[in-house]
PDB file of C-alpha atoms in Angstrom:
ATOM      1  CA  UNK G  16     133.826  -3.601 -11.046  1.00 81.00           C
ATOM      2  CA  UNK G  17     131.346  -5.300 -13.328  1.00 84.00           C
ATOM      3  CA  UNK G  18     128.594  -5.057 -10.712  1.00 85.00           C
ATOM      4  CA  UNK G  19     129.365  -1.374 -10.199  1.00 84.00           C
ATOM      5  CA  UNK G  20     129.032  -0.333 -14.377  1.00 87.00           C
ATOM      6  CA  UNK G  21     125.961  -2.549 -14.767  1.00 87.00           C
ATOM      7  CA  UNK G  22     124.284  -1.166 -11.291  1.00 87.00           C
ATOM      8  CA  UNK G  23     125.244   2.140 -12.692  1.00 88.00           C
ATOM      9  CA  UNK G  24     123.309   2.000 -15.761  1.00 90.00           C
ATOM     10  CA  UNK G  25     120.301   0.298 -13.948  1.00 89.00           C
ATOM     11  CA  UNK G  26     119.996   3.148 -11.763  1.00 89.00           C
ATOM     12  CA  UNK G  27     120.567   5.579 -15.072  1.00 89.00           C
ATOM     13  CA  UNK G  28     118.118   3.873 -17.099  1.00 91.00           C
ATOM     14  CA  UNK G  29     115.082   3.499 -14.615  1.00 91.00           C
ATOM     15  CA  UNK G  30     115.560   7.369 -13.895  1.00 91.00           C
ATOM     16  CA  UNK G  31     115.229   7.720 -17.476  1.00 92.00           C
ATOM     17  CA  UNK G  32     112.262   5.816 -17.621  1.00 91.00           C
ATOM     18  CA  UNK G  33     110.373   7.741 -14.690  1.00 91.00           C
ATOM     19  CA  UNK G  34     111.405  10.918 -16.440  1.00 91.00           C
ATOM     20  CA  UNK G  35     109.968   9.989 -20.019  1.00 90.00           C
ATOM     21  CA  UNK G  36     106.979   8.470 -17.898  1.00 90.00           C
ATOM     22  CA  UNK G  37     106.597  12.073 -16.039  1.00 91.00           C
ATOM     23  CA  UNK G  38     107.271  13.937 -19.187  1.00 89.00           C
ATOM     24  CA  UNK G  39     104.394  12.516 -21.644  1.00 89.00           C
ATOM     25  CA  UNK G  40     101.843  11.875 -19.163  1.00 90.00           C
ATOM     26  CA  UNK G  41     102.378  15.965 -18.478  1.00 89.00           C
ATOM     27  CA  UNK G  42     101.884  16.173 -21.848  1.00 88.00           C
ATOM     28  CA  UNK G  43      98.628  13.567 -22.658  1.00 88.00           C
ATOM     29  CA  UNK G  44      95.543  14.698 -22.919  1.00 91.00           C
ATOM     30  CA  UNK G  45      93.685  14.954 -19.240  1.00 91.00           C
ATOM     31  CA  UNK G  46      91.271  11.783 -18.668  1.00 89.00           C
ATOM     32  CA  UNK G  47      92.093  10.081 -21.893  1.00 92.00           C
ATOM     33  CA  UNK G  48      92.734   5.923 -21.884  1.00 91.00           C
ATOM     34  CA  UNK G  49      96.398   6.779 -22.744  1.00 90.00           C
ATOM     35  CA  UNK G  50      96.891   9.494 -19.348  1.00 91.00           C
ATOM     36  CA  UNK G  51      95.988   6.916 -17.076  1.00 93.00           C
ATOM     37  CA  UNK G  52      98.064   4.193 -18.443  1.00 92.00           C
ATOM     38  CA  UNK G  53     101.091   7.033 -18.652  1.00 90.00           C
ATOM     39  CA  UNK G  54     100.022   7.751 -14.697  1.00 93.00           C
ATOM     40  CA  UNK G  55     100.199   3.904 -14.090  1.00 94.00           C
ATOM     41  CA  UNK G  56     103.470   3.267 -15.556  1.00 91.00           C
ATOM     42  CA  UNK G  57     104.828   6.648 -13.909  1.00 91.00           C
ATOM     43  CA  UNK G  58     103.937   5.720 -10.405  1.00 94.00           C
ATOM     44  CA  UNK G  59     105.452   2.397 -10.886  1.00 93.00           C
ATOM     45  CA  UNK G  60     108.644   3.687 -11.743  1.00 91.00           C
ATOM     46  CA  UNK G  61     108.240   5.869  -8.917  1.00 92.00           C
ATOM     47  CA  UNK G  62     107.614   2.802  -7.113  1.00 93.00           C
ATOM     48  CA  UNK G  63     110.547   0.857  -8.201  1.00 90.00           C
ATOM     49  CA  UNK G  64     113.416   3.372  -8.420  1.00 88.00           C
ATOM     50  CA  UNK G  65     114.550   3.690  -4.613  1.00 87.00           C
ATOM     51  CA  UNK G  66     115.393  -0.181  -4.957  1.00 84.00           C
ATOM     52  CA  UNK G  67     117.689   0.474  -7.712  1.00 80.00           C
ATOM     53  CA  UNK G  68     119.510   3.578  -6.054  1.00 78.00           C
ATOM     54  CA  UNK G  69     121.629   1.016  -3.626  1.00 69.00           C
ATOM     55  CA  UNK G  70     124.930   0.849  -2.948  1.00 65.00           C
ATOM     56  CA  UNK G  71     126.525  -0.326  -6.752  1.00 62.00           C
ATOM     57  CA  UNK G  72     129.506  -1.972  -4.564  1.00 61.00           C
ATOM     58  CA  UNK G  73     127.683  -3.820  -2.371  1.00 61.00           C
ATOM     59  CA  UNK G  74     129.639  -3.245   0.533  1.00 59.00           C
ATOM     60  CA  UNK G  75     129.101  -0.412   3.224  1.00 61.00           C
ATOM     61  CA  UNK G  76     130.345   2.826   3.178  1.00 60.00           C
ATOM     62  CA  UNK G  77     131.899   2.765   6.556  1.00 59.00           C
ATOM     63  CA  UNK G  78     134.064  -0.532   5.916  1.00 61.00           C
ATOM     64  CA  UNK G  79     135.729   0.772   2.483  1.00 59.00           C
ATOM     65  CA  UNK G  80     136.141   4.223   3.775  1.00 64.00           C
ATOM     66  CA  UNK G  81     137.177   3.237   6.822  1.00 68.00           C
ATOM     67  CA  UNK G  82     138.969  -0.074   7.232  1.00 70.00           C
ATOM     68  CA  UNK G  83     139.841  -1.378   3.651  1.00 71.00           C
ATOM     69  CA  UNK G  84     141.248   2.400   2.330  1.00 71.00           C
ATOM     70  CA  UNK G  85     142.962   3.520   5.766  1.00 76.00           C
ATOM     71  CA  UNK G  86     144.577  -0.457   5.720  1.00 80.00           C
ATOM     72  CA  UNK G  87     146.010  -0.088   2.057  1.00 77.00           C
ATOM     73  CA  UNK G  88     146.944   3.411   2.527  1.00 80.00           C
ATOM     74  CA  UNK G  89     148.841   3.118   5.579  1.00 84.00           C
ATOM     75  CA  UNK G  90     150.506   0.059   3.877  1.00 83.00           C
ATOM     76  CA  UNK G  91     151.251   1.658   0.605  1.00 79.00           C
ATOM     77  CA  UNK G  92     153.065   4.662   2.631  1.00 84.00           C
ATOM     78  CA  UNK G  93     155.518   2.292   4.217  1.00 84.00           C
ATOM     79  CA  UNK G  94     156.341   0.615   0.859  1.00 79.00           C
ATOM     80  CA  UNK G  95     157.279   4.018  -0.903  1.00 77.00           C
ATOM     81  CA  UNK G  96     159.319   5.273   2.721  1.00 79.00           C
ATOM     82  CA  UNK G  97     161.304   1.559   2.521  1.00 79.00           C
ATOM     83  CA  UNK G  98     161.718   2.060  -1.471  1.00 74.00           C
ATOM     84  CA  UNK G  99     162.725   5.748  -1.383  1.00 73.00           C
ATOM     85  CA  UNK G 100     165.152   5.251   1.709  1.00 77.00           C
ATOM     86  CA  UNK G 101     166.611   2.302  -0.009  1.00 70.00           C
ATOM     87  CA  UNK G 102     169.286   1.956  -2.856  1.00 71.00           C
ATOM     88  CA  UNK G 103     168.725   0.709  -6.473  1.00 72.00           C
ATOM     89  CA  UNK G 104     167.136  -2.352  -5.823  1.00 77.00           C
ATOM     90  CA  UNK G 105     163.901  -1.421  -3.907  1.00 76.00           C
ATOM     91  CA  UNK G 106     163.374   1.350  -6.074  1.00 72.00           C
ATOM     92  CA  UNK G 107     162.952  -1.157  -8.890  1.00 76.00           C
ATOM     93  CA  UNK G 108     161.131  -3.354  -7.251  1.00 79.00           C
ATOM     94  CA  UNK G 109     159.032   0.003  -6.334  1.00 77.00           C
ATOM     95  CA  UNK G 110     158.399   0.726 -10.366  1.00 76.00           C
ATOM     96  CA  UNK G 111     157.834  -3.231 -11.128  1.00 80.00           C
ATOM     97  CA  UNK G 112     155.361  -3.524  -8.144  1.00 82.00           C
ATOM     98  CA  UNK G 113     153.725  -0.405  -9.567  1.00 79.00           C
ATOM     99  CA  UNK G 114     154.229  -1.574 -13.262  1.00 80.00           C
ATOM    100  CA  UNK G 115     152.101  -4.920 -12.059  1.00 84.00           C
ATOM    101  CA  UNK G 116     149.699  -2.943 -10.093  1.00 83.00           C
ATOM    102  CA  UNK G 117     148.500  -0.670 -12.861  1.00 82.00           C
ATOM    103  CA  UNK G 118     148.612  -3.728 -15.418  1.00 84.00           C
ATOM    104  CA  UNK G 119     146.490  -5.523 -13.031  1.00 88.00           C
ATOM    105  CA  UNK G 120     144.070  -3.317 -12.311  1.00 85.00           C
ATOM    106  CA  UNK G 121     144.193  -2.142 -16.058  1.00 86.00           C
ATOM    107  CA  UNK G 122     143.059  -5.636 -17.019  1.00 87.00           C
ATOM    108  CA  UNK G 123     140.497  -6.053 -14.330  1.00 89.00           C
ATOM    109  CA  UNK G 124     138.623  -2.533 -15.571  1.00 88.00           C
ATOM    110  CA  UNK G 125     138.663  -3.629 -19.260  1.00 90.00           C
ATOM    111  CA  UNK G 126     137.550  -7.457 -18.745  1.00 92.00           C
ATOM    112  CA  UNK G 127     134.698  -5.692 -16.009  1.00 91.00           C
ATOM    113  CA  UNK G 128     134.085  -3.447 -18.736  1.00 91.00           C
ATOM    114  CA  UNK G 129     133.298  -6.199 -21.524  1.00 92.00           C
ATOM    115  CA  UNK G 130     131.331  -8.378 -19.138  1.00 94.00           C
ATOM    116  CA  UNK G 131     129.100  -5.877 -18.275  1.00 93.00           C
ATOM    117  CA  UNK G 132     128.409  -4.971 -21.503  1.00 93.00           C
ATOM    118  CA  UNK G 133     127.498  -7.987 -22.318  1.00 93.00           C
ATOM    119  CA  UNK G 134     124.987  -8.421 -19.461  1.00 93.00           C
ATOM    120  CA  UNK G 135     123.564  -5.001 -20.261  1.00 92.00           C
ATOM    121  CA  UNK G 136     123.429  -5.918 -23.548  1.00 92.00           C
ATOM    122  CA  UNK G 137     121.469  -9.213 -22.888  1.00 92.00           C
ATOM    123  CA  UNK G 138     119.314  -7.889 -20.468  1.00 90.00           C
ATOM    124  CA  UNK G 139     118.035  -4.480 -21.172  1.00 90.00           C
ATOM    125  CA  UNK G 140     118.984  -3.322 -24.655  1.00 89.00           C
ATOM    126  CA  UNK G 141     116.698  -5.054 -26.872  1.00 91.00           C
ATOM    127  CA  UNK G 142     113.590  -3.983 -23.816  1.00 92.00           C
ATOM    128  CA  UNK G 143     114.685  -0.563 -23.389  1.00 91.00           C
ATOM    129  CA  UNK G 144     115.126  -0.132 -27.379  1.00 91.00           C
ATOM    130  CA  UNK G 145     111.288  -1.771 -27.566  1.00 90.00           C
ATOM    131  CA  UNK G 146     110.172   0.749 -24.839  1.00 88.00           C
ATOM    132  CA  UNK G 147     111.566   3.875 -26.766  1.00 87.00           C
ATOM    133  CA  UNK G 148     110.248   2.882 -30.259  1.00 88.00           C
ATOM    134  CA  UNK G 149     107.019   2.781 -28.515  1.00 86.00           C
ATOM    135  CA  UNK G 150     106.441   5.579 -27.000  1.00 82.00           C
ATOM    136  CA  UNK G 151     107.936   7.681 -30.036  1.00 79.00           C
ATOM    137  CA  UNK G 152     110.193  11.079 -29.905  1.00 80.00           C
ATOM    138  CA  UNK G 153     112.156  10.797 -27.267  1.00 82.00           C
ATOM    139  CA  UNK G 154     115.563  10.453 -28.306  1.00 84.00           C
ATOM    140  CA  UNK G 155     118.043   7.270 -27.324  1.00 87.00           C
ATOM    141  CA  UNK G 156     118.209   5.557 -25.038  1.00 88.00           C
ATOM    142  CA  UNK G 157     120.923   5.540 -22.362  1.00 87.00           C
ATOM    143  CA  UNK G 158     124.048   4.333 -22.963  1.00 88.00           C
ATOM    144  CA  UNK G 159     125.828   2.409 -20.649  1.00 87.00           C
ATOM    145  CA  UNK G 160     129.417   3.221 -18.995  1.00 85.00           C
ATOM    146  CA  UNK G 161     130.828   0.349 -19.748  1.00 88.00           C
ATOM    147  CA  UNK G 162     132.515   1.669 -22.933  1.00 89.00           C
ATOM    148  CA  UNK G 163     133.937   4.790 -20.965  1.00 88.00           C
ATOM    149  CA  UNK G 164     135.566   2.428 -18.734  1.00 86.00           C
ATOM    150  CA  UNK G 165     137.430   0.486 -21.076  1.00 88.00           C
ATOM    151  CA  UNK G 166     138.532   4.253 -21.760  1.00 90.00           C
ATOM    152  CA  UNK G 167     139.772   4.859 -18.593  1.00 85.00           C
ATOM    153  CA  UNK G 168     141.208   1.482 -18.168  1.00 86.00           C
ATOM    154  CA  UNK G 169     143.701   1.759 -21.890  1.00 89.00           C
ATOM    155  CA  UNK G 170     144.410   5.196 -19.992  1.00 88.00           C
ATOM    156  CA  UNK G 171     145.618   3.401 -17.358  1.00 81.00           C
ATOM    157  CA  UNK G 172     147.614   0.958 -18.693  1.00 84.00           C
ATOM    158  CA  UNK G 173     149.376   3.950 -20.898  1.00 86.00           C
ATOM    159  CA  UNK G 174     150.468   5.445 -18.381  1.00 81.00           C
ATOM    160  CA  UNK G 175     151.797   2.262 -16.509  1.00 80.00           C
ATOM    161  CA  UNK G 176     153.740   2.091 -19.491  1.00 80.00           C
ATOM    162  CA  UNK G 177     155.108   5.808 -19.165  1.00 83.00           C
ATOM    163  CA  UNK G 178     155.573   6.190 -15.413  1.00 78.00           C
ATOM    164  CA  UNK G 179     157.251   2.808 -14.420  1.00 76.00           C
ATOM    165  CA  UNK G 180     160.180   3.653 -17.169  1.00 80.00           C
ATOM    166  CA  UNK G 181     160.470   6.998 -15.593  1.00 82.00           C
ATOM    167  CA  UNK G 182     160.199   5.992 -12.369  1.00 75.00           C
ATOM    168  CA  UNK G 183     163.196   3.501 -12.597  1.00 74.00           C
ATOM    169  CA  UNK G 184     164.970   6.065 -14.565  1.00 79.00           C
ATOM    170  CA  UNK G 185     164.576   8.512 -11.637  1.00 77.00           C
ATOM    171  CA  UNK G 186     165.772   6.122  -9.059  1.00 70.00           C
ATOM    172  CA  UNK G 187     168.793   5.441 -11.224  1.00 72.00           C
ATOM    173  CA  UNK G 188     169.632   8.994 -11.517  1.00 78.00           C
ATOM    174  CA  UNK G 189     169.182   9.905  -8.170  1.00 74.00           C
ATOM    175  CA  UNK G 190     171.435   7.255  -7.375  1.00 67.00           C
ATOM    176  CA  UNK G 191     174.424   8.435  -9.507  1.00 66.00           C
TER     177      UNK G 191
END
């Protein structure tokens, strides 16, 4: 996960950088010292971007989609047929085993999430902040995701918190 947010904001923040390169060479004057260092810098972002656009998981499409999701789908359906089919017991264990599940990966998004912002933060914040100052009037800077994620990942955890009460609540209710 932490490879994912901080590939994410590479690939943000050198498109951001082509586009502000594009943007004031458009706007220099034509021939002057500063146009052709603006068309230098432009065509090596140009240059550099397609080898930032890769694959933020590092593994191929065709073995997630295909092996990895169909394998834990197939296996997750069997668990919910056995715990639904089954009395008080595996429906408990159905709401603890998700309970864990969403704690787990809960955890796993928000320590991904603080990791990677501290790589982005020791890698490209103080540069990118330096670029931006420099070239004047062009807003912020990108943000990173990694922020939005920790979001996403207190989300999560809430509603562990909600649905595995209700879930074992339902199973005991259906069962009476």
């Amino acid at each position: 996960m932490t490879r994912w947010i901080v590939k994410g904001h590479q690939n943000t923040l050198v498109t951001r950088i082509r586009k502000l390169y594009e943007r004031r060479e458009a706007n220099s004057e034509w021939g002057s010292p500063e146009h052709h260092m603006l068309r230098r810098a432009r065509i090596d972002a140009a240059r550099v971007e397609p080898g930032y656009k890769g694959n933020p998981l590092g593994l191929p499409t065709f073995l997630v989609g295909g092996a990895i999701l169909s394998s834990v789908i197939s296996g997750l359906r069997a668990f919910i047929d056995w715990a639904f089919n089954g009395g008080l017991v595996q429906g408990v264990v159905l709401a603890s085993v998700g309970g864990l599940v969403f704690g787990f990966l809960a955890w796993a998004a928000l320590y991904s999430a603080g990791v990677a912002r501290h790589r982005i933060k020791l890698c490209t914040d103080q540069p990118v902040k330096a670029l931006w100052e420099t070239v004047g009037a062009c807003g912020h800077p990108p943000k990173d995701g990694s922020y939005d994620f920790a979001v996403y990942a207190i989300i999560l955890l809430a509603l562990a918190w909600v649905l595995v009460p209700l879930a074992i609540w339902l199973v005991v209710a259906k069962l009476n």
